[in-house]
Amino acid sequence: MKTIIVVGGSKGIGNAIISKLVNSSKVVNISRTVPNLEHANLTHYSCDVIQENLPEIETADGLIYCPGSINLKPISRLSIDDFKNDFEINVLGAVKVIQKYLPILKTRNKPSILLFSTVAAKLGMPFHASISTSKSGVEGLVKSLGAELAPTIRINAIAPTVTDTQLASKLLRNDKMIENITERHPLKKFLNPEEVADMATFLMSDKAASMSGQVFEMDCGIVTFKI
Ligand SMILES: NC(=O)c1ccc[n+]([C@@H]2O[C@H](COP(=O)([O-])OP(=O)(O)OC[C@H]3O[C@@H](n4cnc5c(N)ncnc54)[C@H](OP(=O)(O)O)[C@@H]3O)[C@@H](O)[C@H]2O)c1
């Protein structure tokens, strides 16, 4: 049975991922709060990945890094600290966990890493300057490390559009906003965490053995189509 480290499995997309993975893998979750899930295959470490030392873990075949931010403001109101904070949680947190767990991943058969970008890295949208900058960094990391770690370790990212999680709750806080967001997408929908988790579990599996260095847009058409 594979062991997958999930950073950020207590909520949102990460929580949907651990709920699926525990059925077929051992899962080591790292987050500040405890996931509302109990399972024989699930181990939890309470840790702030930015502020604290990461836990020692003996073995892992995969690593998924979920923490991120949605900090939308006009450039005149974005402080340098906003940019630094977004870069820290989206990029440097991912770098920190990859550096920490790379030695144990390297010892395994077909290990894999998964990061999260956003559609806002490809699609220019007002007020997304900070998050777009940080997630473009995540995409750069995926490309560069994909080459550097080949053929031993695969690394990919999913770039979701709006997904119904706590992080996106401000964007989905009333029926009018939900309708507007639904209408803006050519497929007339946005994402739920479970469908992102399905993509994540596929990319972590050996079925995705030929894919590395890729950013998979789950965009409900918003980046791809102009209708
Ligand atoms: N939701 C969207 O609409 C959307 C759209 C595009 C991209 N994304 C990206 O998709 C990813 C997942 O998003 P989400 O909506 O599932 O986010 P979320 O609901 O905020 O969940 C984030 C997870 O990361 C953990 N986390 C955050 N900061 C942490 C820290 N310092 N140390 C340890 N754990 C930490 C949180 O747990 P604790 O609070 O317990 O620590 C939580 O389990 C993010 O990278 C986000 O940028 C999301």
Short mmCIF file of C-alpha atoms and ligand atoms in Angstrom, two decimals:
data_model
loop_
_atom_site.label_atom_id
_atom_site.label_comp_id
_atom_site.label_asym_id
_atom_site.label_seq_id
_atom_site.Cartn_x
_atom_site.Cartn_y
_atom_site.Cartn_z
CA MET A 1 0.00 0.00 0.00
CA LYS A 2 1.31 3.47 -0.91
CA THR A 3 1.81 6.20 1.68
CA ILE A 4 0.82 9.72 0.62
CA ILE A 5 1.64 12.88 2.59
CA VAL A 6 -1.13 15.46 2.22
CA VAL A 7 -0.43 18.97 3.48
CA GLY A 8 -3.81 20.63 4.09
CA GLY A 9 -6.19 17.70 4.40
CA SER A 10 -8.28 19.27 7.16
CA LYS A 11 -10.44 21.35 4.83
CA GLY A 12 -11.54 21.97 1.27
CA ILE A 13 -9.93 20.18 -1.66
CA GLY A 14 -7.33 18.52 0.60
CA ASN A 15 -10.08 17.09 2.79
CA ALA A 16 -11.84 15.63 -0.26
CA ILE A 17 -8.47 14.17 -1.34
CA ILE A 18 -7.75 12.44 1.97
CA SER A 19 -11.34 11.09 2.11
CA LYS A 20 -10.73 9.35 -1.23
CA LEU A 21 -7.11 8.30 -0.65
CA VAL A 22 -7.68 6.55 2.71
CA ASN A 23 -9.63 3.80 0.94
CA SER A 24 -6.54 2.60 -0.92
CA SER A 25 -3.48 4.27 0.64
CA LYS A 26 -1.98 5.20 3.95
CA VAL A 27 -2.38 8.96 4.35
CA VAL A 28 -0.26 11.25 6.51
CA ASN A 29 -2.05 14.58 6.91
CA ILE A 30 -0.27 17.75 8.00
CA SER A 31 -2.37 20.81 8.86
CA ARG A 32 -2.91 23.25 11.72
CA THR A 33 -6.29 21.74 12.64
CA VAL A 34 -7.39 18.10 12.80
CA PRO A 35 -9.43 16.70 9.87
CA ASN A 36 -12.99 15.61 10.75
CA LEU A 37 -12.22 12.12 9.48
CA GLU A 38 -11.16 9.04 11.38
CA HIS A 39 -9.75 6.07 9.51
CA ALA A 40 -7.23 3.33 10.26
CA ASN A 41 -5.15 4.50 7.27
CA LEU A 42 -5.03 8.17 8.40
CA THR A 43 -2.32 9.72 10.58
CA HIS A 44 -2.44 13.41 11.49
CA TYR A 45 0.30 15.86 12.48
CA SER A 46 -0.73 19.31 13.70
CA CYS A 47 1.78 21.72 12.21
CA ASP A 48 1.89 25.18 10.67
CA VAL A 49 4.11 24.46 7.68
CA ILE A 50 5.30 28.07 7.47
CA GLN A 51 6.01 28.72 11.17
CA GLU A 52 7.06 25.30 12.48
CA ASN A 53 9.47 22.46 11.80
CA LEU A 54 7.90 19.73 9.68
CA PRO A 55 7.30 16.32 11.28
CA GLU A 56 9.71 13.45 10.67
CA ILE A 57 8.02 10.86 8.44
CA GLU A 58 9.67 7.52 7.68
CA THR A 59 8.29 6.71 4.27
CA ALA A 60 6.20 8.28 1.51
CA ASP A 61 5.38 7.49 -2.12
CA GLY A 62 3.61 10.77 -2.76
CA LEU A 63 3.29 14.35 -1.57
CA ILE A 64 0.37 16.73 -2.12
CA TYR A 65 0.60 20.39 -1.07
CA CYS A 66 -2.79 22.13 -0.76
CA PRO A 67 -2.37 25.38 1.24
CA GLY A 68 -3.03 28.51 -0.77
CA SER A 69 -4.73 31.88 -0.72
CA ILE A 70 -7.29 34.02 -2.52
CA ASN A 71 -6.30 37.61 -1.81
CA LEU A 72 -8.10 39.79 -4.36
CA LYS A 73 -7.43 43.54 -4.28
CA PRO A 74 -6.58 46.30 -6.75
CA ILE A 75 -2.84 46.78 -7.13
CA SER A 76 -3.07 50.13 -5.29
CA ARG A 77 -4.29 48.28 -2.19
CA LEU A 78 -1.97 45.28 -2.38
CA SER A 79 0.94 45.82 0.00
CA ILE A 80 4.37 44.31 -0.44
CA ASP A 81 3.51 42.17 2.60
CA ASP A 82 0.43 40.84 0.74
CA PHE A 83 2.73 39.69 -2.07
CA LYS A 84 5.22 38.21 0.44
CA ASN A 85 2.50 36.37 2.40
CA ASP A 86 0.92 34.92 -0.75
CA PHE A 87 4.34 33.85 -2.03
CA GLU A 88 5.17 32.28 1.31
CA ILE A 89 2.07 30.07 1.63
CA ASN A 90 1.74 29.16 -2.07
CA VAL A 91 5.37 28.78 -3.15
CA LEU A 92 7.80 28.69 -0.23
CA GLY A 93 5.61 26.33 1.79
CA ALA A 94 5.61 23.93 -1.14
CA VAL A 95 9.39 24.28 -1.54
CA LYS A 96 9.88 23.62 2.19
CA VAL A 97 7.87 20.37 2.19
CA ILE A 98 9.41 19.16 -1.08
CA GLN A 99 12.93 19.74 0.26
CA LYS A 100 12.06 18.01 3.54
CA TYR A 101 10.47 14.90 2.07
CA LEU A 102 12.46 14.50 -1.17
CA PRO A 103 14.96 12.07 0.41
CA ILE A 104 12.19 9.64 1.50
CA LEU A 105 10.30 10.01 -1.80
CA LYS A 106 13.45 9.18 -3.77
CA THR A 107 13.73 5.76 -2.16
CA ARG A 108 10.29 4.64 -3.41
CA ASN A 109 8.98 3.13 -6.63
CA LYS A 110 7.30 5.73 -8.96
CA PRO A 111 6.89 8.58 -6.46
CA SER A 112 4.82 11.63 -7.34
CA ILE A 113 4.23 15.22 -6.17
CA LEU A 114 1.13 17.36 -6.73
CA LEU A 115 0.82 21.14 -6.25
CA PHE A 116 -2.06 23.58 -6.77
CA SER A 117 -2.11 26.55 -9.13
CA THR A 118 -5.20 28.52 -10.28
CA VAL A 119 -6.83 29.52 -13.55
CA ALA A 120 -5.70 33.08 -12.66
CA ALA A 121 -2.12 32.16 -13.59
CA LYS A 122 -3.20 31.81 -17.27
CA LEU A 123 -6.25 34.10 -17.43
CA GLY A 124 -5.66 37.78 -16.71
CA MET A 125 -8.32 38.97 -14.26
CA PRO A 126 -8.50 42.26 -12.37
CA PHE A 127 -7.44 42.19 -8.69
CA HIS A 128 -5.55 38.89 -9.03
CA ALA A 129 -2.03 40.39 -9.27
CA SER A 130 -0.67 38.82 -6.08
CA ILE A 131 -2.20 35.35 -6.36
CA SER A 132 -1.43 35.20 -10.09
CA THR A 133 2.21 36.07 -9.38
CA SER A 134 2.50 33.39 -6.68
CA LYS A 135 0.74 30.66 -8.63
CA SER A 136 2.87 31.43 -11.69
CA GLY A 137 5.75 30.65 -9.34
CA VAL A 138 4.10 27.31 -8.50
CA GLU A 139 3.81 26.55 -12.23
CA GLY A 140 7.49 27.44 -12.74
CA LEU A 141 8.41 25.10 -9.90
CA VAL A 142 6.43 22.27 -11.52
CA LYS A 143 8.18 22.75 -14.87
CA SER A 144 11.67 23.08 -13.44
CA LEU A 145 11.43 20.27 -10.87
CA GLY A 146 9.69 18.03 -13.40
CA ALA A 147 12.90 18.16 -15.44
CA GLU A 148 15.24 18.02 -12.47
CA LEU A 149 13.58 15.04 -10.80
CA ALA A 150 12.94 12.99 -13.97
CA PRO A 151 12.86 10.07 -14.35
CA THR A 152 12.58 9.30 -10.63
CA ILE A 153 9.81 11.57 -9.36
CA ARG A 154 6.83 12.99 -11.25
CA ILE A 155 5.48 16.45 -10.34
CA ASN A 156 2.29 18.07 -11.64
CA ALA A 157 -0.17 20.79 -10.69
CA ILE A 158 -3.90 21.22 -10.93
CA ALA A 159 -5.10 24.74 -11.77
CA PRO A 160 -8.73 24.89 -10.62
CA THR A 161 -11.28 27.58 -11.24
CA VAL A 162 -13.60 28.58 -8.37
CA THR A 163 -14.11 25.58 -6.09
CA ASP A 164 -16.74 25.43 -3.37
CA THR A 165 -14.51 25.48 -0.27
CA GLN A 166 -14.03 27.70 2.76
CA LEU A 167 -11.24 29.52 0.92
CA ALA A 168 -13.67 30.59 -1.83
CA SER A 169 -16.60 31.29 0.51
CA LYS A 170 -16.35 35.07 0.00
CA LEU A 171 -16.83 34.58 -3.75
CA LEU A 172 -19.89 32.35 -3.23
CA ARG A 173 -21.58 34.09 -0.32
CA ASN A 174 -25.05 34.61 -1.84
CA ASP A 175 -27.29 33.28 -4.63
CA LYS A 176 -26.52 36.23 -6.93
CA MET A 177 -22.76 35.65 -6.69
CA ILE A 178 -23.21 31.91 -7.25
CA GLU A 179 -25.34 32.63 -10.34
CA ASN A 180 -22.78 35.15 -11.70
CA ILE A 181 -19.89 32.73 -11.25
CA THR A 182 -21.88 29.88 -12.82
CA GLU A 183 -22.79 32.06 -15.82
CA ARG A 184 -19.18 33.27 -16.38
CA HIS A 185 -18.04 29.71 -17.07
CA PRO A 186 -18.73 28.29 -20.55
CA LEU A 187 -19.67 24.92 -18.98
CA LYS A 188 -22.17 26.80 -16.73
CA LYS A 189 -20.74 25.36 -13.56
CA PHE A 190 -17.89 25.75 -11.14
CA LEU A 191 -16.07 23.04 -9.19
CA ASN A 192 -16.81 21.01 -6.12
CA PRO A 193 -13.87 19.67 -4.08
CA GLU A 194 -14.70 16.05 -4.90
CA GLU A 195 -14.14 16.44 -8.64
CA VAL A 196 -10.78 18.13 -8.00
CA ALA A 197 -9.93 15.27 -5.63
CA ASP A 198 -10.75 12.74 -8.39
CA MET A 199 -8.18 14.45 -10.65
CA ALA A 200 -5.67 14.56 -7.79
CA THR A 201 -5.99 10.84 -6.99
CA PHE A 202 -5.59 10.02 -10.69
CA LEU A 203 -2.42 12.14 -10.98
CA MET A 204 -0.95 10.48 -7.88
CA SER A 205 -1.67 7.01 -9.25
CA ASP A 206 0.50 4.93 -11.58
CA LYS A 207 -2.17 5.47 -14.27
CA ALA A 208 -0.60 8.93 -14.69
CA ALA A 209 2.93 7.48 -15.01
CA SER A 210 3.54 9.34 -18.31
CA MET A 211 2.62 12.78 -17.02
CA SER A 212 5.08 15.10 -15.35
CA GLY A 213 5.78 18.83 -15.46
CA GLN A 214 2.15 19.49 -16.44
CA VAL A 215 -0.40 21.98 -15.20
CA PHE A 216 -3.90 20.58 -15.60
CA GLU A 217 -6.53 23.29 -16.01
CA MET A 218 -9.84 22.37 -14.37
CA ASP A 219 -11.39 25.53 -15.77
CA CYS A 220 -15.04 24.74 -16.64
CA GLY A 221 -14.05 26.36 -19.95
CA ILE A 222 -13.20 29.81 -18.59
CA VAL A 223 -9.58 29.78 -19.78
CA THR A 224 -10.04 27.59 -22.84
CA PHE A 225 -13.22 28.86 -24.53
CA LYS A 226 -14.54 32.22 -25.67
CA ILE A 227 -18.18 31.66 -26.52
N1 LIG B 1 -11.11 27.13 -3.68
C1 LIG B 1 -10.89 27.72 -4.84
O1 LIG B 1 -11.78 28.38 -5.44
C2 LIG B 1 -9.55 27.62 -5.50
C3 LIG B 1 -9.39 28.15 -6.80
C4 LIG B 1 -8.15 28.08 -7.41
C5 LIG B 1 -7.08 27.50 -6.75
N2 LIG B 1 -7.27 26.98 -5.50
C6 LIG B 1 -6.09 26.40 -4.83
O2 LIG B 1 -6.38 25.07 -4.42
C7 LIG B 1 -5.69 24.79 -3.19
C8 LIG B 1 -6.67 24.24 -2.17
O3 LIG B 1 -7.67 25.23 -1.96
P1 LIG B 1 -8.87 25.04 -0.92
O4 LIG B 1 -9.97 25.90 -1.40
O5 LIG B 1 -9.10 23.62 -0.63
O6 LIG B 1 -8.22 25.74 0.39
P2 LIG B 1 -8.71 25.70 1.92
O7 LIG B 1 -10.15 25.32 2.00
O8 LIG B 1 -8.27 27.00 2.51
O9 LIG B 1 -7.83 24.52 2.54
C9 LIG B 1 -6.46 24.71 2.70
C10 LIG B 1 -5.85 23.61 3.54
O10 LIG B 1 -4.49 23.97 3.82
C11 LIG B 1 -4.25 23.97 5.23
N3 LIG B 1 -3.31 25.03 5.56
C12 LIG B 1 -3.41 26.35 5.26
N4 LIG B 1 -2.37 27.02 5.77
C13 LIG B 1 -1.59 26.11 6.39
C14 LIG B 1 -0.37 26.18 7.12
N5 LIG B 1 0.27 27.36 7.31
N6 LIG B 1 0.15 25.05 7.65
C15 LIG B 1 -0.49 23.87 7.48
N7 LIG B 1 -1.64 23.73 6.80
C16 LIG B 1 -2.18 24.84 6.27
C17 LIG B 1 -5.63 24.20 5.85
O11 LIG B 1 -5.72 23.57 7.11
P3 LIG B 1 -5.62 24.31 8.53
O12 LIG B 1 -6.40 25.58 8.43
O13 LIG B 1 -6.20 23.27 9.44
O14 LIG B 1 -4.16 24.52 8.74
C18 LIG B 1 -6.54 23.45 4.88
O15 LIG B 1 -6.60 22.08 5.23
C19 LIG B 1 -5.01 26.10 -2.77
O16 LIG B 1 -3.65 26.06 -3.15
C20 LIG B 1 -5.73 27.16 -3.57
O17 LIG B 1 -4.93 28.28 -3.85
C21 LIG B 1 -8.47 27.02 -4.86
#
